[in-house]
Amino acid sequence: KHKLEGEASNCVSVKSGMLDLVTLETRPRTKEDFIFQKLPFDYVPNPSCPVLSKFLSTSMGFGWPLSDDADMDDYRKVMNFIQEWMGYTLSPKNPLEKALIMHGEGRNGKGVLQKIWAKIVGKQNVSHVDIVGINDGREVFMTRNKLANFSSDTTAGQQLDTAVIKKAISGEIVTAHEKYKPEYEMQFTAKIIM
């Protein structure tokens, strides 16, 4: 029996096959692996990426290299939070029913982090529909079968239908209004990051 997108297992598709997120073991793909997303990399246990570590540390105000007076507990909490969210976007499921809102003044690394994140997940697995487009349904079709949706800043005072946004965040069925096509329903799979 094929597993459809809403019934995805604990596996994600990587370059070399299927990665089990529980055991962290890979296996070859089979015809029973019915999945829309393929990640553009192989699984590497305990990777080291000093450039990304430096960017995250400096963007989050910890400096680089970490000084002796840096609060290591806070540093670990922030880095673990970012890593968990990045990992969360690799799975086609949305069990936590959460969205991520990055807050801060301009020019502090939010946009750069989104670009790095999108590159890691793979451009074929992400969309860039702003929250208004998700809200009114005219652009929501662009999120179909995506792992993450990176939304730009919203305008202060914008009126949004929270029921539609809640459905999207919960991975429920939303109505898409694609131009020149009849409206249709689809399961919202992308994690919303703005």
Coordinates of N, CA, C and O in Angstrom, one line a residue:
K1 N 0.8 -1.2 0.0 CA 0.0 0.0 0.0 C 0.9 1.2 0.0 O 1.8 1.4 0.8
H2 N 0.6 2.2 -0.9 CA 1.3 3.4 -0.9 C 0.8 4.4 0.2 O -0.4 4.4 0.5
K3 N 1.8 5.1 0.8 CA 1.4 6.1 1.8 C 1.3 7.4 1.1 O 2.2 7.9 0.4
L4 N 0.1 8.1 1.2 CA -0.1 9.4 0.6 C 0.5 10.4 1.5 O 0.9 10.2 2.7
E5 N 0.6 11.7 1.0 CA 1.2 12.8 1.7 C 0.7 13.0 3.1 O 1.5 13.3 4.0
G6 N -0.5 12.8 3.4 CA -1.0 13.0 4.8 C -0.7 11.8 5.7 O -1.0 11.9 6.9
E7 N -0.2 10.7 5.1 CA 0.1 9.5 5.9 C 1.6 9.2 6.0 O 2.0 8.1 6.2
A8 N 2.4 10.2 5.8 CA 3.8 10.0 5.7 C 4.4 9.4 7.0 O 3.9 9.6 8.1
S9 N 5.4 8.5 6.7 CA 6.0 7.8 7.9 C 7.0 8.7 8.5 O 7.1 9.9 8.2
N10 N 7.9 8.1 9.3 CA 8.9 8.9 10.0 C 10.2 9.0 9.1 O 11.3 9.1 9.6
C11 N 10.0 8.9 7.8 CA 11.1 8.9 6.9 C 11.0 10.1 6.0 O 10.0 10.6 5.7
V12 N 12.2 10.6 5.6 CA 12.3 11.7 4.6 C 13.2 11.2 3.5 O 14.1 10.4 3.7
S13 N 13.0 11.7 2.3 CA 13.8 11.3 1.2 C 15.0 12.2 1.1 O 14.9 13.4 1.0
V14 N 16.2 11.6 1.1 CA 17.5 12.3 0.9 C 18.1 11.7 -0.4 O 17.6 10.8 -1.0
K15 N 19.2 12.3 -0.8 CA 19.9 11.9 -2.0 C 20.1 10.4 -2.1 O 19.9 9.8 -3.1
S16 N 20.6 9.8 -1.0 CA 21.0 8.4 -1.1 C 19.8 7.4 -0.8 O 20.1 6.2 -0.8
G17 N 18.6 7.9 -0.5 CA 17.5 7.0 -0.2 C 16.6 7.6 0.8 O 16.4 8.8 0.8
M18 N 16.0 6.7 1.7 CA 15.1 7.2 2.7 C 15.8 7.2 4.0 O 16.4 6.2 4.4
L19 N 15.7 8.3 4.7 CA 16.3 8.4 6.1 C 15.2 8.3 7.1 O 14.2 9.0 7.1
D20 N 15.4 7.3 8.0 CA 14.4 7.1 9.1 C 14.8 8.1 10.2 O 15.9 8.1 10.7
L21 N 13.9 9.0 10.6 CA 14.2 10.1 11.5 C 14.2 9.6 13.0 O 14.7 10.3 13.8
V22 N 13.8 8.4 13.2 CA 13.9 7.8 14.5 C 15.3 7.1 14.7 O 16.0 7.3 15.7
T23 N 15.6 6.2 13.8 CA 16.8 5.4 13.9 C 18.0 6.1 13.2 O 19.2 5.7 13.5
L24 N 17.8 7.1 12.4 CA 18.8 7.9 11.7 C 19.6 6.9 10.7 O 20.8 7.1 10.5
E25 N 18.9 5.9 10.2 CA 19.5 5.0 9.3 C 18.9 5.3 7.9 O 17.7 5.6 7.8
T26 N 19.7 5.1 6.8 CA 19.1 5.2 5.5 C 18.9 3.8 4.9 O 19.6 2.9 5.2
R27 N 17.9 3.8 4.0 CA 17.7 2.6 3.2 C 17.3 3.0 1.8 O 17.0 4.2 1.5
P28 N 17.4 2.1 0.9 CA 17.0 2.4 -0.5 C 15.5 2.7 -0.6 O 14.7 2.3 0.2
R29 N 15.2 3.6 -1.6 CA 13.8 3.9 -1.8 C 13.1 2.7 -2.5 O 13.7 1.9 -3.2
T30 N 11.8 2.6 -2.2 CA 11.0 1.5 -2.8 C 9.8 2.2 -3.5 O 9.5 3.3 -3.2
K31 N 9.0 1.4 -4.3 CA 7.8 2.0 -4.9 C 6.8 2.3 -3.9 O 5.9 3.1 -4.1
E32 N 6.9 1.7 -2.7 CA 5.9 2.1 -1.6 C 6.2 3.4 -1.0 O 5.3 4.0 -0.3
D33 N 7.4 4.0 -1.2 CA 7.7 5.3 -0.7 C 7.1 6.4 -1.6 O 7.7 6.8 -2.6
F34 N 5.9 6.8 -1.3 CA 5.2 7.8 -2.1 C 5.3 9.1 -1.4 O 4.6 9.4 -0.4
I35 N 6.3 9.9 -1.8 CA 6.6 11.2 -1.1 C 6.9 12.2 -2.2 O 7.6 12.0 -3.2
F36 N 6.5 13.5 -1.9 CA 6.6 14.5 -2.9 C 7.9 15.3 -2.8 O 8.4 15.9 -3.7
Q37 N 8.6 15.2 -1.6 CA 9.7 16.0 -1.4 C 11.0 15.2 -1.3 O 11.0 14.1 -0.7
K38 N 12.1 15.7 -1.9 CA 13.4 15.0 -1.8 C 14.4 16.1 -1.4 O 14.5 17.1 -2.1
L39 N 15.1 15.8 -0.3 CA 16.0 16.8 0.2 C 17.3 16.7 -0.7 O 17.7 15.6 -1.1
P40 N 17.9 17.9 -0.9 CA 19.1 17.9 -1.8 C 20.4 17.5 -1.2 O 21.5 18.0 -1.6
F41 N 20.4 16.7 -0.2 CA 21.7 16.3 0.4 C 21.6 14.9 1.0 O 20.5 14.3 1.1
D42 N 22.7 14.3 1.4 CA 22.7 13.1 2.1 C 22.8 13.3 3.6 O 23.2 14.4 4.0
Y43 N 22.4 12.4 4.4 CA 22.5 12.5 5.8 C 23.9 12.4 6.3 O 24.6 11.4 5.9
V44 N 24.4 13.3 7.1 CA 25.8 13.3 7.6 C 25.7 13.4 9.1 O 25.2 14.4 9.6
P45 N 26.0 12.3 9.8 CA 25.9 12.3 11.3 C 27.0 13.3 11.9 O 28.1 13.4 11.4
N46 N 26.6 14.1 12.9 CA 27.5 15.0 13.6 C 28.2 16.0 12.6 O 29.5 16.0 12.6
P47 N 27.5 16.7 11.8 CA 28.2 17.6 10.8 C 28.8 18.8 11.6 O 28.4 19.2 12.6
S48 N 29.8 19.4 10.9 CA 30.5 20.6 11.4 C 30.3 21.7 10.4 O 30.7 21.4 9.2
C49 N 29.8 22.8 10.8 CA 29.7 23.9 9.8 C 30.0 25.2 10.5 O 29.1 25.9 11.0
P50 N 31.3 25.5 10.6 CA 31.7 26.7 11.4 C 31.2 28.0 10.8 O 31.0 28.9 11.6
V51 N 31.0 28.1 9.5 CA 30.5 29.3 8.9 C 29.1 29.6 9.4 O 28.7 30.7 9.8
L52 N 28.2 28.6 9.3 CA 26.8 28.7 9.8 C 26.8 29.0 11.3 O 26.1 29.9 11.8
S53 N 27.7 28.3 12.0 CA 27.7 28.5 13.5 C 28.1 30.0 13.8 O 27.5 30.6 14.7
K54 N 29.1 30.5 13.1 CA 29.5 31.9 13.3 C 28.4 32.9 13.0 O 28.1 33.8 13.7
F55 N 27.7 32.6 11.8 CA 26.6 33.5 11.5 C 25.5 33.5 12.5 O 25.0 34.5 12.9
L56 N 25.1 32.3 12.9 CA 24.0 32.2 13.9 C 24.4 32.8 15.3 O 23.6 33.6 15.9
S57 N 25.6 32.6 15.7 CA 26.1 33.1 16.9 C 26.1 34.7 16.9 O 25.7 35.3 17.9
T58 N 26.7 35.2 15.8 CA 26.7 36.7 15.8 C 25.4 37.3 15.6 O 25.1 38.4 16.1
S59 N 24.5 36.7 14.8 CA 23.2 37.2 14.5 C 22.3 37.2 15.8 O 21.5 38.1 16.0
M60 N 22.5 36.2 16.7 CA 21.8 36.1 17.9 C 22.4 36.9 19.0 O 22.0 36.8 20.2
G61 N 23.5 37.6 18.8 CA 24.0 38.5 19.8 C 25.0 37.9 20.7 O 25.4 38.5 21.7
F62 N 25.5 36.7 20.4 CA 26.5 36.0 21.3 C 27.9 36.3 20.9 O 28.8 36.0 21.7
G63 N 28.2 36.8 19.7 CA 29.5 37.1 19.3 C 30.3 35.9 18.8 O 29.8 34.8 18.9
W64 N 31.4 36.1 18.2 CA 32.3 35.0 17.7 C 33.7 35.4 17.7 O 34.0 36.5 17.3
P65 N 34.6 34.6 18.2 CA 34.3 33.4 19.0 C 33.6 33.7 20.3 O 33.7 34.8 20.8
L66 N 33.0 32.7 20.8 CA 32.3 32.9 22.1 C 33.2 33.3 23.1 O 34.3 32.6 23.3
S67 N 32.9 34.3 23.8 CA 33.7 34.8 24.9 C 33.5 34.0 26.2 O 32.5 33.3 26.3
D68 N 34.4 34.1 27.1 CA 34.3 33.4 28.4 C 33.1 33.8 29.2 O 32.5 33.1 30.0
D69 N 32.6 35.1 29.0 CA 31.5 35.6 29.8 C 30.2 35.4 29.1 O 29.1 35.8 29.5
A70 N 30.2 34.7 27.9 CA 28.9 34.3 27.2 C 28.1 33.4 28.1 O 28.7 32.5 28.7
D71 N 26.8 33.6 28.1 CA 25.9 32.7 28.8 C 25.7 31.4 28.0 O 24.9 31.4 27.0
M72 N 26.4 30.4 28.3 CA 26.4 29.2 27.5 C 25.0 28.5 27.5 O 24.6 27.9 26.6
D73 N 24.3 28.6 28.6 CA 23.0 28.0 28.7 C 22.1 28.7 27.7 O 21.3 28.0 27.0
D74 N 22.1 30.0 27.7 CA 21.2 30.8 26.7 C 21.7 30.4 25.3 O 20.8 30.2 24.4
Y75 N 22.9 30.4 25.1 CA 23.5 30.1 23.7 C 22.9 28.7 23.2 O 22.4 28.6 22.1
R76 N 23.1 27.7 24.1 CA 22.6 26.4 23.7 C 21.1 26.3 23.5 O 20.6 25.7 22.5
K77 N 20.3 27.0 24.3 CA 18.9 27.1 24.1 C 18.5 27.7 22.8 O 17.7 27.2 22.0
V78 N 19.1 28.8 22.4 CA 18.9 29.5 21.1 C 19.3 28.6 20.0 O 18.5 28.4 19.0
M79 N 20.5 28.0 20.0 CA 21.0 27.2 18.9 C 20.1 25.9 18.8 O 19.8 25.5 17.7
N80 N 19.7 25.3 19.9 CA 18.9 24.1 19.8 C 17.5 24.5 19.2 O 17.0 23.7 18.4
F81 N 17.0 25.6 19.6 CA 15.7 26.1 19.1 C 15.8 26.2 17.5 O 14.9 25.7 16.8
I82 N 16.8 26.9 17.0 CA 16.9 27.0 15.6 C 17.1 25.7 14.9 O 16.5 25.4 13.9
Q83 N 18.0 24.9 15.5 CA 18.2 23.5 14.9 C 16.9 22.7 14.9 O 16.6 22.0 13.9
E84 N 16.2 22.8 15.9 CA 14.9 22.0 16.0 C 13.9 22.5 14.9 O 13.3 21.7 14.2
W85 N 13.8 23.8 14.7 CA 12.9 24.3 13.7 C 13.4 23.9 12.3 O 12.6 23.6 11.4
M86 N 14.7 24.0 12.1 CA 15.2 23.6 10.8 C 15.0 22.1 10.5 O 14.6 21.7 9.4
G87 N 15.2 21.3 11.5 CA 14.9 19.9 11.4 C 13.4 19.6 11.2 O 13.0 18.8 10.4
Y88 N 12.6 20.4 11.9 CA 11.1 20.3 11.8 C 10.6 20.5 10.4 O 9.7 19.8 9.9
T89 N 11.3 21.4 9.6 CA 10.9 21.7 8.3 C 11.3 20.6 7.3 O 10.8 20.6 6.2
L90 N 12.1 19.7 7.7 CA 12.5 18.6 6.8 C 11.5 17.5 6.7 O 11.5 16.7 5.7
S91 N 10.5 17.4 7.6 CA 9.5 16.4 7.6 C 8.2 16.9 6.9 O 7.8 18.1 7.2
P92 N 7.6 16.1 6.1 CA 6.3 16.5 5.5 C 5.1 16.6 6.5 O 4.1 17.1 6.1
K93 N 5.3 16.2 7.7 CA 4.2 16.2 8.7 C 4.3 17.6 9.4 O 5.3 18.3 9.3
N94 N 3.2 17.9 10.0 CA 3.1 19.1 10.8 C 2.5 18.9 12.2 O 1.4 19.5 12.5
P95 N 3.0 17.9 12.9 CA 2.3 17.5 14.2 C 2.3 18.5 15.3 O 1.4 18.5 16.1
L96 N 3.2 19.5 15.3 CA 3.2 20.5 16.3 C 2.3 21.6 16.1 O 1.9 22.4 17.0
E97 N 1.8 21.7 14.9 CA 0.8 22.8 14.5 C 1.3 24.1 15.0 O 0.6 24.9 15.7
K98 N 2.5 24.5 14.6 CA 3.2 25.7 15.0 C 3.6 26.5 13.8 O 3.9 25.9 12.7
A99 N 3.7 27.8 13.9 CA 4.4 28.7 12.9 C 5.5 29.4 13.6 O 5.5 29.5 14.9
L100 N 6.5 29.8 12.9 CA 7.7 30.5 13.5 C 7.6 31.9 13.0 O 7.6 32.2 11.8
I101 N 7.6 32.9 14.0 CA 7.7 34.3 13.7 C 9.0 34.8 14.2 O 9.3 34.8 15.4
M102 N 9.8 35.3 13.3 CA 11.1 35.9 13.7 C 10.9 37.4 13.8 O 10.5 38.0 12.9
H103 N 11.2 37.9 15.0 CA 11.0 39.3 15.3 C 12.3 40.0 15.5 O 13.2 39.5 16.1
G104 N 12.3 41.2 15.0 CA 13.5 42.0 15.2 C 13.5 43.2 14.3 O 12.8 43.2 13.3
E105 N 14.4 44.2 14.6 CA 14.6 45.3 13.6 C 15.2 44.8 12.4 O 15.7 43.6 12.3
G106 N 15.2 45.6 11.3 CA 15.8 45.2 10.1 C 17.3 45.0 10.1 O 18.0 45.5 11.1
R107 N 17.9 44.3 9.2 CA 19.3 44.1 9.0 C 19.9 43.4 10.2 O 21.0 43.7 10.6
N108 N 19.2 42.4 10.7 CA 19.8 41.6 11.8 C 20.0 40.1 11.5 O 20.2 39.3 12.4
G109 N 19.8 39.7 10.2 CA 20.0 38.4 9.8 C 18.8 37.5 9.6 O 18.9 36.4 9.2
K110 N 17.6 38.0 9.8 CA 16.4 37.2 9.6 C 16.3 36.8 8.1 O 16.1 35.6 7.9
G111 N 16.5 37.7 7.2 CA 16.4 37.4 5.8 C 17.5 36.4 5.3 O 17.3 35.5 4.5
V112 N 18.7 36.7 5.8 CA 19.8 35.8 5.5 C 19.6 34.4 6.0 O 19.8 33.4 5.3
L113 N 19.0 34.3 7.2 CA 18.7 33.0 7.8 C 17.7 32.2 6.9 O 17.8 31.1 6.6
Q114 N 16.7 33.0 6.5 CA 15.7 32.4 5.6 C 16.3 31.9 4.3 O 15.9 30.8 3.8
K115 N 17.2 32.6 3.7 CA 17.8 32.2 2.5 C 18.7 31.0 2.7 O 18.7 30.1 1.8
I116 N 19.4 30.9 3.8 CA 20.3 29.8 4.1 C 19.3 28.6 4.3 O 19.6 27.5 3.7
W117 N 18.3 28.7 5.0 CA 17.3 27.7 5.4 C 16.7 27.1 4.1 O 16.6 25.9 3.9
A118 N 16.3 28.0 3.2 CA 15.7 27.6 1.9 C 16.7 26.8 1.1 O 16.3 25.8 0.4
K119 N 17.9 27.2 1.1 CA 19.0 26.5 0.4 C 19.1 25.1 0.9 O 19.3 24.1 0.2
I120 N 19.1 25.0 2.2 CA 19.3 23.6 2.9 C 18.1 22.7 2.6 O 18.3 21.6 2.2
V121 N 16.9 23.2 2.7 CA 15.7 22.4 2.4 C 15.6 22.1 0.9 O 15.0 21.1 0.5
G122 N 16.1 23.0 0.1 CA 16.0 22.8 -1.4 C 14.9 23.7 -2.0 O 13.8 23.7 -1.5
K123 N 15.3 24.4 -3.0 CA 14.3 25.4 -3.6 C 13.1 24.8 -4.1 O 12.0 25.4 -4.1
Q124 N 13.1 23.5 -4.5 CA 11.9 22.8 -5.0 C 11.0 22.5 -3.8 O 9.8 22.1 -4.0
N125 N 11.5 22.6 -2.6 CA 10.7 22.2 -1.4 C 10.2 23.4 -0.6 O 9.6 23.2 0.5
V126 N 10.4 24.6 -1.1 CA 10.0 25.8 -0.4 C 9.1 26.7 -1.2 O 9.2 26.7 -2.5
S127 N 8.3 27.5 -0.6 CA 7.5 28.5 -1.3 C 7.8 29.8 -0.6 O 8.3 29.9 0.6
H128 N 7.4 30.9 -1.2 CA 7.6 32.3 -0.6 C 6.3 33.1 -0.8 O 6.2 34.1 -1.5
V129 N 5.2 32.5 -0.2 CA 3.9 33.2 -0.3 C 3.7 34.0 1.0 O 3.9 33.4 2.1
D130 N 3.4 35.3 0.9 CA 3.2 36.0 2.1 C 1.9 35.6 2.8 O 1.1 35.0 2.2
I131 N 1.8 36.0 4.0 CA 0.6 35.6 4.8 C -0.7 36.1 4.2 O -1.7 35.4 4.4
V132 N -0.7 37.2 3.5 CA -1.9 37.7 2.9 C -2.3 36.7 1.7 O -3.5 36.4 1.5
G133 N -1.3 36.2 1.0 CA -1.6 35.3 -0.1 C -2.2 34.0 0.4 O -3.0 33.3 -0.2
I134 N -1.7 33.5 1.6 CA -2.2 32.3 2.2 C -3.7 32.6 2.7 O -4.6 31.8 2.5
N135 N -3.8 33.8 3.2 CA -5.1 34.2 3.8 C -6.2 34.2 2.7 O -7.3 33.8 3.0
D136 N -6.0 34.8 1.5 CA -7.1 35.0 0.6 C -7.1 33.8 -0.4 O -8.1 33.8 -1.2
G137 N -6.2 32.9 -0.4 CA -6.3 31.7 -1.3 C -5.8 31.8 -2.7 O -5.7 30.8 -3.4
R138 N -5.5 33.1 -3.2 CA -5.1 33.2 -4.5 C -3.7 32.8 -4.8 O -3.3 32.5 -5.9
E139 N -2.9 32.6 -3.8 CA -1.5 32.2 -3.9 C -1.2 30.9 -3.1 O -0.1 30.4 -3.2
V140 N -2.2 30.4 -2.4 CA -1.9 29.3 -1.5 C -1.5 28.0 -2.3 O -0.8 27.2 -1.8
F141 N -1.9 27.9 -3.6 CA -1.6 26.8 -4.4 C -0.1 26.6 -4.6 O 0.4 25.5 -4.8
M142 N 0.7 27.7 -4.4 CA 2.1 27.7 -4.6 C 2.8 26.9 -3.4 O 4.0 26.6 -3.5
T143 N 2.1 26.7 -2.3 CA 2.6 26.0 -1.2 C 2.4 24.5 -1.2 O 2.8 23.8 -0.4
R144 N 1.7 24.1 -2.3 CA 1.3 22.6 -2.3 C 2.5 21.7 -2.3 O 3.4 21.9 -3.1
N145 N 2.5 20.8 -1.4 CA 3.5 19.8 -1.3 C 4.9 20.4 -0.9 O 5.9 19.7 -1.1
K146 N 4.9 21.5 -0.3 CA 6.2 22.2 0.1 C 6.4 21.8 1.6 O 5.5 21.6 2.3
L147 N 7.7 21.9 1.9 CA 8.0 21.6 3.3 C 8.0 22.9 4.2 O 7.7 22.9 5.4
A148 N 8.4 24.0 3.6 CA 8.4 25.3 4.3 C 7.9 26.4 3.4 O 8.1 26.4 2.2
N149 N 7.3 27.4 4.0 CA 6.9 28.6 3.3 C 7.5 29.8 4.1 O 7.2 30.0 5.3
F150 N 8.3 30.5 3.4 CA 9.0 31.7 4.0 C 8.2 32.9 3.6 O 8.1 33.3 2.4
S151 N 7.5 33.6 4.6 CA 6.7 34.7 4.3 C 7.4 36.0 4.7 O 8.1 36.0 5.7
S152 N 7.3 37.0 3.9 CA 7.9 38.3 4.2 C 7.2 39.0 5.3 O 6.1 38.6 5.7
D153 N 7.7 40.1 5.7 CA 7.1 40.9 6.7 C 5.6 41.3 6.3 O 5.3 41.5 5.2
T154 N 4.8 41.4 7.3 CA 3.4 41.9 7.1 C 3.3 43.3 7.4 O 4.1 43.9 8.2
T155 N 2.4 44.0 6.8 CA 2.1 45.4 7.0 C 1.3 45.6 8.3 O 0.4 44.8 8.6
A156 N 1.7 46.5 9.1 CA 1.0 46.8 10.4 C -0.4 47.1 10.1 O -0.8 47.8 9.2
G157 N -1.3 46.5 10.9 CA -2.7 46.8 10.8 C -3.5 45.9 9.7 O -4.6 46.1 9.5
Q158 N -2.8 45.0 9.0 CA -3.4 44.2 8.0 C -4.5 43.3 8.7 O -4.3 42.8 9.8
Q159 N -5.6 43.2 8.0 CA -6.7 42.3 8.5 C -6.6 41.0 7.9 O -6.5 40.8 6.6
L160 N -6.5 39.9 8.7 CA -6.4 38.6 8.2 C -7.5 37.7 8.8 O -7.9 37.9 9.9
D161 N -7.9 36.7 8.0 CA -8.9 35.7 8.5 C -8.1 34.7 9.3 O -7.5 33.8 8.7
T162 N -8.2 34.8 10.6 CA -7.4 33.9 11.4 C -7.8 32.4 11.2 O -7.0 31.5 11.4
A163 N -9.0 32.1 10.8 CA -9.5 30.7 10.6 C -8.7 30.1 9.5 O -8.2 28.9 9.6
V164 N -8.4 30.8 8.4 CA -7.6 30.3 7.3 C -6.2 30.1 7.7 O -5.6 29.0 7.4
I165 N -5.6 31.0 8.4 CA -4.2 30.9 8.9 C -4.1 29.7 9.9 O -3.1 28.9 9.8
K166 N -5.0 29.6 10.8 CA -5.0 28.5 11.7 C -5.1 27.1 11.0 O -4.4 26.2 11.3
K167 N -5.9 27.0 9.9 CA -6.0 25.8 9.1 C -4.7 25.5 8.5 O -4.2 24.3 8.5
A168 N -4.0 26.5 8.0 CA -2.7 26.3 7.3 C -1.7 25.8 8.3 O -1.0 24.9 8.0
I169 N -1.6 26.5 9.4 CA -0.6 26.1 10.5 C -0.9 24.7 11.0 O 0.0 24.0 11.2
S170 N -2.2 24.3 11.0 CA -2.5 23.0 11.5 C -2.4 21.9 10.5 O -2.6 20.7 10.7
G171 N -2.0 22.3 9.2 CA -1.9 21.3 8.2 C -3.2 20.7 7.7 O -3.3 19.6 7.2
E172 N -4.3 21.5 7.8 CA -5.6 21.1 7.4 C -5.9 21.4 6.0 O -5.0 21.9 5.3
I173 N -7.0 21.1 5.5 CA -7.4 21.3 4.1 C -7.7 22.8 4.0 O -8.5 23.4 4.8
V174 N -7.2 23.4 2.9 CA -7.4 24.9 2.6 C -7.9 24.9 1.2 O -7.7 24.0 0.4
T175 N -8.6 26.0 0.8 CA -9.1 26.2 -0.5 C -8.2 27.0 -1.3 O -7.8 28.1 -0.9
A176 N -7.8 26.5 -2.5 CA -6.9 27.2 -3.4 C -7.7 27.8 -4.6 O -8.6 27.2 -5.1
H177 N -7.4 29.1 -4.9 CA -8.0 29.8 -6.0 C -7.0 30.1 -7.1 O -6.5 31.2 -7.3
E178 N -6.5 29.0 -7.8 CA -5.5 29.2 -8.8 C -6.2 29.8 -10.1 O -7.2 29.5 -10.5
K179 N -5.5 30.8 -10.7 CA -6.0 31.6 -11.8 C -6.4 30.7 -12.9 O -5.6 29.8 -13.3
Y180 N -7.5 30.9 -13.5 CA -8.0 30.1 -14.7 C -8.3 28.7 -14.4 O -8.4 27.9 -15.3
K181 N -8.4 28.3 -13.2 CA -8.8 26.9 -12.8 C -9.9 27.0 -11.8 O -10.0 28.0 -11.0
P182 N -10.7 25.9 -11.7 CA -11.7 25.9 -10.7 C -11.1 25.8 -9.3 O -10.0 25.2 -9.2
E183 N -11.7 26.4 -8.3 CA -11.1 26.3 -6.9 C -11.1 24.9 -6.5 O -11.9 24.1 -6.9
Y184 N -10.1 24.5 -5.7 CA -10.0 23.2 -5.2 C -9.4 23.2 -3.8 O -8.9 24.2 -3.3
E185 N -9.5 22.0 -3.2 CA -9.0 21.9 -1.8 C -7.7 21.1 -1.8 O -7.5 20.3 -2.6
M186 N -6.8 21.5 -0.9 CA -5.5 20.8 -0.8 C -5.1 20.8 0.7 O -5.6 21.7 1.5
Q187 N -4.3 19.9 1.0 CA -3.8 19.8 2.4 C -2.6 20.8 2.5 O -1.7 20.7 1.6
F188 N -2.6 21.6 3.4 CA -1.4 22.6 3.6 C -0.3 21.8 4.3 O -0.5 21.4 5.5
T189 N 0.8 21.6 3.7 CA 1.9 20.9 4.3 C 3.1 21.7 4.7 O 3.9 21.3 5.5
A190 N 3.2 22.9 4.2 CA 4.4 23.8 4.5 C 4.3 24.3 5.9 O 3.3 24.7 6.4
K191 N 5.5 24.3 6.6 CA 5.6 25.0 7.9 C 5.7 26.5 7.6 O 6.5 26.9 6.7
I192 N 5.0 27.4 8.2 CA 5.0 28.8 8.0 C 6.1 29.4 8.8 O 6.1 29.3 10.1
I193 N 7.0 30.1 8.1 CA 8.1 30.8 8.8 C 8.1 32.3 8.3 O 8.1 32.5 7.1
M194 N 8.0 33.2 9.2 CA 7.9 34.6 8.8 C 8.7 35.5 9.8 O 9.0 35.1 10.9

